[in-house]
């Protein structure tokens, strides 16, 4: 709130963009800080029964209200440049803080942006303060085309690119991405800049988590994001009913995909 500057309905700077249409502001990214359990042991959706889901939806909605409401925030959001350009709102100073990936620091350093930035883990719920430093993480996926005429050579390349520590580190440094092996995370050759090392510590944090795989990919994440749109806008006023409906949709979609 202290970083938000506005005159009437107009912002000259927003402290943080919490809307789910904002860049990287997804329920899954926010939710990781509460370590929710998406599915039960038998594969059923757990979103209506696990308290962290409701808590995160309520936290985001409350923040939207404190920062001016959906309409005002969304009007400001439409002035933002493309997420992956030098006109990103954090890089232009339109927002003071942003939830983002490790690549953002590299983009800032490689651009003409004058923004003076630092990096810190995203906050955690008050009752999980001892887990501060965790975050949302994902892995690396490398594929080989099934119509490749050189699959053996491709497999050797994939092995090299994903298991050779120096190769993993060099690639990570080149594209400003956190590497995906423990050996690479511990390598002294890895980018040692403070901003990047904050993300390395998040990746090494035992409480960091991700969204689980499912038979129909990330469809359940879209269902939860759609609930977020409805709840923040006021179209859905009964959060528990919305979570129960989302759980039913998730289970139905997965059943149809199998």
C-alpha positions as CSV (number, residue, x, y, z in Angstrom):
1,X,0.0,0.0,0.0
2,X,2.8,2.4,0.9
3,X,4.3,2.0,-2.6
4,X,1.0,2.8,-4.4
5,X,0.7,6.4,-5.7
6,X,-2.5,7.6,-7.1
7,X,-4.5,10.7,-7.8
8,X,-8.3,10.1,-7.9
9,X,-8.8,7.0,-10.1
10,X,-5.4,7.3,-11.7
11,X,-2.2,5.5,-10.5
12,X,1.2,6.9,-11.2
13,X,2.7,3.8,-9.5
14,X,1.0,0.6,-8.2
15,X,2.7,-1.2,-5.3
16,X,1.7,-4.6,-6.7
17,X,-0.7,-5.9,-9.4
18,X,-2.8,-8.7,-7.7
19,X,-5.4,-9.3,-10.5
20,X,-5.3,-12.8,-12.0
21,X,-5.0,-11.2,-15.4
22,X,-1.7,-9.6,-14.2
23,X,1.5,-11.2,-15.4
24,X,2.4,-14.3,-13.4
25,X,-0.3,-13.4,-10.8
26,X,-1.9,-16.9,-10.9
27,X,-3.7,-18.8,-8.1
28,X,-1.1,-21.5,-8.4
29,X,1.8,-19.1,-7.9
30,X,0.2,-17.4,-5.0
31,X,-1.0,-20.7,-3.6
32,X,2.4,-22.3,-3.5
33,X,3.2,-20.1,-0.5
34,X,0.5,-22.0,1.5
35,X,1.6,-25.4,0.3
36,X,-1.9,-26.7,-0.7
37,X,-2.7,-30.3,-1.5
38,X,-4.4,-30.3,-4.9
39,X,-5.4,-34.0,-5.0
40,X,-6.2,-36.7,-2.5
41,X,-4.3,-40.0,-2.5
42,X,-6.9,-41.5,-4.8
43,X,-6.6,-38.7,-7.4
44,X,-9.7,-36.7,-6.5
45,X,-9.7,-32.9,-6.4
46,X,-9.0,-31.6,-2.9
47,X,-9.5,-27.9,-3.6
48,X,-12.8,-27.7,-1.7
49,X,-11.5,-29.4,1.4
50,X,-8.0,-28.0,1.9
51,X,-8.1,-24.7,3.8
52,X,-5.1,-23.0,2.1
53,X,-7.1,-22.7,-1.2
54,X,-9.8,-20.6,0.4
55,X,-7.3,-18.6,2.4
56,X,-5.3,-17.6,-0.7
57,X,-8.4,-16.7,-2.7
58,X,-9.5,-14.5,0.2
59,X,-6.1,-12.9,0.7
60,X,-5.9,-11.9,-3.0
61,X,-9.5,-10.6,-3.0
62,X,-8.8,-8.5,0.1
63,X,-5.7,-7.0,-1.5
64,X,-7.6,-6.1,-4.7
65,X,-10.0,-4.2,-2.5
66,X,-7.3,-2.4,-0.6
67,X,-5.6,-1.3,-3.8
68,X,-8.6,0.2,-5.4
69,X,-10.9,-2.5,-6.7
70,X,-11.1,-4.6,-9.8
71,X,-12.2,-1.9,-12.2
72,X,-9.6,0.6,-11.3
73,X,-6.8,-2.0,-11.3
74,X,-7.9,-3.5,-14.6
75,X,-8.0,-0.1,-16.2
76,X,-4.4,0.5,-15.1
77,X,-3.4,-3.0,-16.2
78,X,-4.5,-2.2,-19.8
79,X,-1.7,0.4,-20.0
80,X,1.0,-2.3,-19.4
81,X,3.4,-3.3,-22.1
82,X,4.1,-6.9,-23.1
83,X,5.3,-9.2,-20.3
84,X,8.4,-10.2,-22.1
85,X,9.5,-6.9,-23.5
86,X,11.4,-3.9,-22.2
87,X,8.0,-2.3,-21.6
88,X,7.1,-4.8,-18.8
89,X,5.4,-2.7,-16.1
90,X,8.0,-3.5,-13.5
91,X,10.8,-2.5,-15.8
92,X,9.1,0.8,-16.6
93,X,8.3,1.6,-13.0
94,X,4.5,1.3,-13.3
95,X,4.5,-1.3,-10.6
96,X,6.9,-1.2,-7.6
97,X,6.8,-5.0,-6.9
98,X,6.0,-8.0,-9.1
99,X,5.9,-11.8,-8.7
100,X,8.0,-13.1,-11.5
101,X,10.6,-15.7,-12.5
102,X,14.4,-15.6,-12.3
103,X,14.7,-14.5,-15.9
104,X,13.4,-11.1,-15.1
105,X,16.6,-10.0,-13.5
106,X,18.5,-11.1,-16.6
107,X,16.1,-9.2,-18.9
108,X,16.6,-6.0,-16.8
109,X,20.3,-6.4,-16.8
110,X,20.4,-6.9,-20.6
111,X,18.0,-4.0,-21.3
112,X,18.1,-0.3,-21.1
113,X,15.9,-0.3,-18.1
114,X,17.0,2.0,-15.3
115,X,15.0,0.3,-12.6
116,X,16.9,-0.4,-9.4
117,X,15.7,-3.8,-8.3
118,X,16.2,-6.4,-5.6
119,X,14.8,-9.9,-5.2
120,X,13.1,-11.5,-2.2
121,X,11.0,-14.6,-1.7
122,X,7.2,-14.1,-1.9
123,X,5.5,-13.8,1.5
124,X,4.0,-16.8,3.2
125,X,0.9,-17.0,5.5
126,X,1.5,-15.7,9.0
127,X,1.1,-19.2,10.5
128,X,3.8,-20.6,8.2
129,X,6.5,-17.9,8.9
130,X,9.0,-20.6,9.6
131,X,8.8,-21.6,6.0
132,X,9.6,-18.2,4.6
133,X,12.0,-18.5,1.6
134,X,10.0,-21.1,-0.3
135,X,8.3,-20.6,-3.6
136,X,6.7,-22.1,-6.7
137,X,9.1,-24.1,-8.8
138,X,8.8,-26.1,-12.0
139,X,11.1,-28.5,-13.8
140,X,12.6,-28.8,-17.2
141,X,11.0,-30.6,-20.1
142,X,13.0,-31.6,-23.2
143,X,11.3,-33.5,-26.0
144,X,12.4,-35.5,-29.0
145,X,10.1,-35.4,-32.1
146,X,8.6,-38.8,-32.8
147,X,9.4,-38.3,-36.5
148,X,13.0,-37.5,-35.9
149,X,15.4,-39.4,-38.2
150,X,18.2,-39.1,-35.7
151,X,16.6,-40.1,-32.5
152,X,19.7,-41.8,-31.1
153,X,21.8,-38.7,-31.6
154,X,19.0,-36.6,-30.2
155,X,18.8,-38.7,-27.1
156,X,22.6,-38.3,-26.6
157,X,22.2,-34.6,-26.9
158,X,19.3,-34.5,-24.4
159,X,21.4,-36.6,-21.9
160,X,24.2,-34.1,-22.3
161,X,22.1,-31.0,-22.0
162,X,20.2,-32.2,-18.9
163,X,22.8,-34.3,-17.0
164,X,26.2,-32.9,-17.7
165,X,26.7,-30.4,-14.9
166,X,28.8,-27.9,-16.9
167,X,26.4,-28.0,-19.8
168,X,23.4,-27.4,-17.4
169,X,25.2,-24.5,-15.7
170,X,26.3,-22.9,-18.9
171,X,22.8,-23.1,-20.4
172,X,21.3,-21.7,-17.2
173,X,23.7,-18.8,-17.1
174,X,23.0,-18.1,-20.8
175,X,19.2,-17.9,-20.5
176,X,19.0,-16.7,-16.9
177,X,17.1,-19.8,-15.7
178,X,17.5,-21.8,-12.5
179,X,19.1,-25.1,-13.5
180,X,17.3,-28.4,-12.7
181,X,19.9,-30.6,-11.1
182,X,21.2,-30.4,-7.5
183,X,24.8,-30.6,-8.8
184,X,24.2,-27.6,-11.0
185,X,22.5,-25.7,-8.2
186,X,25.6,-26.2,-6.1
187,X,28.1,-25.4,-8.9
188,X,30.4,-22.4,-8.2
189,X,30.3,-21.7,-11.9
190,X,26.6,-20.8,-11.6
191,X,25.7,-17.1,-11.8
192,X,26.6,-15.7,-8.3
193,X,24.7,-12.4,-8.6
194,X,22.6,-11.8,-5.4
195,X,19.3,-11.5,-7.4
196,X,19.9,-14.9,-9.1
197,X,21.1,-16.6,-6.0
198,X,17.9,-15.7,-4.2
199,X,16.1,-17.9,-6.8
200,X,18.7,-20.6,-6.3
201,X,17.9,-20.6,-2.5
202,X,14.2,-20.9,-3.3
203,X,14.9,-23.9,-5.5
204,X,16.9,-25.5,-2.7
205,X,14.3,-24.8,-0.1
206,X,12.7,-28.0,1.2
207,X,9.3,-26.3,1.4
208,X,9.2,-25.1,-2.2
209,X,6.6,-26.9,-4.2
210,X,4.8,-27.1,-7.5
211,X,1.6,-28.0,-9.2
212,X,1.2,-31.8,-9.6
213,X,0.8,-33.5,-12.9
214,X,-2.6,-34.8,-14.0
215,X,-3.9,-37.0,-16.8
216,X,-5.2,-33.9,-18.7
217,X,-2.2,-31.6,-18.1
218,X,-2.9,-28.3,-16.5
219,X,-6.6,-28.2,-17.1
220,X,-7.3,-28.1,-13.4
221,X,-5.1,-25.0,-13.1
222,X,-7.3,-23.2,-15.7
223,X,-10.4,-24.2,-13.7
224,X,-8.9,-22.7,-10.5
225,X,-7.8,-19.5,-12.4
226,X,-11.3,-19.1,-13.8
227,X,-12.7,-19.3,-10.3
228,X,-10.2,-16.6,-9.4
229,X,-11.5,-14.3,-12.1
230,X,-15.1,-14.9,-10.9
231,X,-14.3,-14.4,-7.2
232,X,-12.2,-11.2,-7.5
233,X,-14.8,-9.6,-9.8
234,X,-17.7,-10.4,-7.5
235,X,-19.4,-12.7,-10.1
236,X,-18.9,-15.5,-7.6
237,X,-19.8,-14.5,-4.0
238,X,-19.8,-17.9,-2.3
239,X,-16.2,-19.0,-2.3
240,X,-16.9,-22.5,-0.8
241,X,-19.6,-23.1,-3.4
242,X,-17.2,-22.0,-6.1
243,X,-14.5,-24.4,-4.8
244,X,-16.9,-27.3,-4.7
245,X,-18.0,-26.5,-8.3
246,X,-14.3,-26.3,-9.3
247,X,-13.6,-29.6,-7.7
248,X,-16.5,-31.3,-9.5
249,X,-15.3,-29.8,-12.8
250,X,-11.7,-31.0,-12.2
251,X,-12.8,-34.5,-11.4
252,X,-15.2,-34.7,-14.4
253,X,-12.5,-33.4,-16.8
254,X,-9.9,-35.9,-15.5
255,X,-12.4,-38.8,-15.8
256,X,-13.2,-37.8,-19.4
257,X,-9.5,-37.6,-20.2
258,X,-8.7,-41.1,-19.0
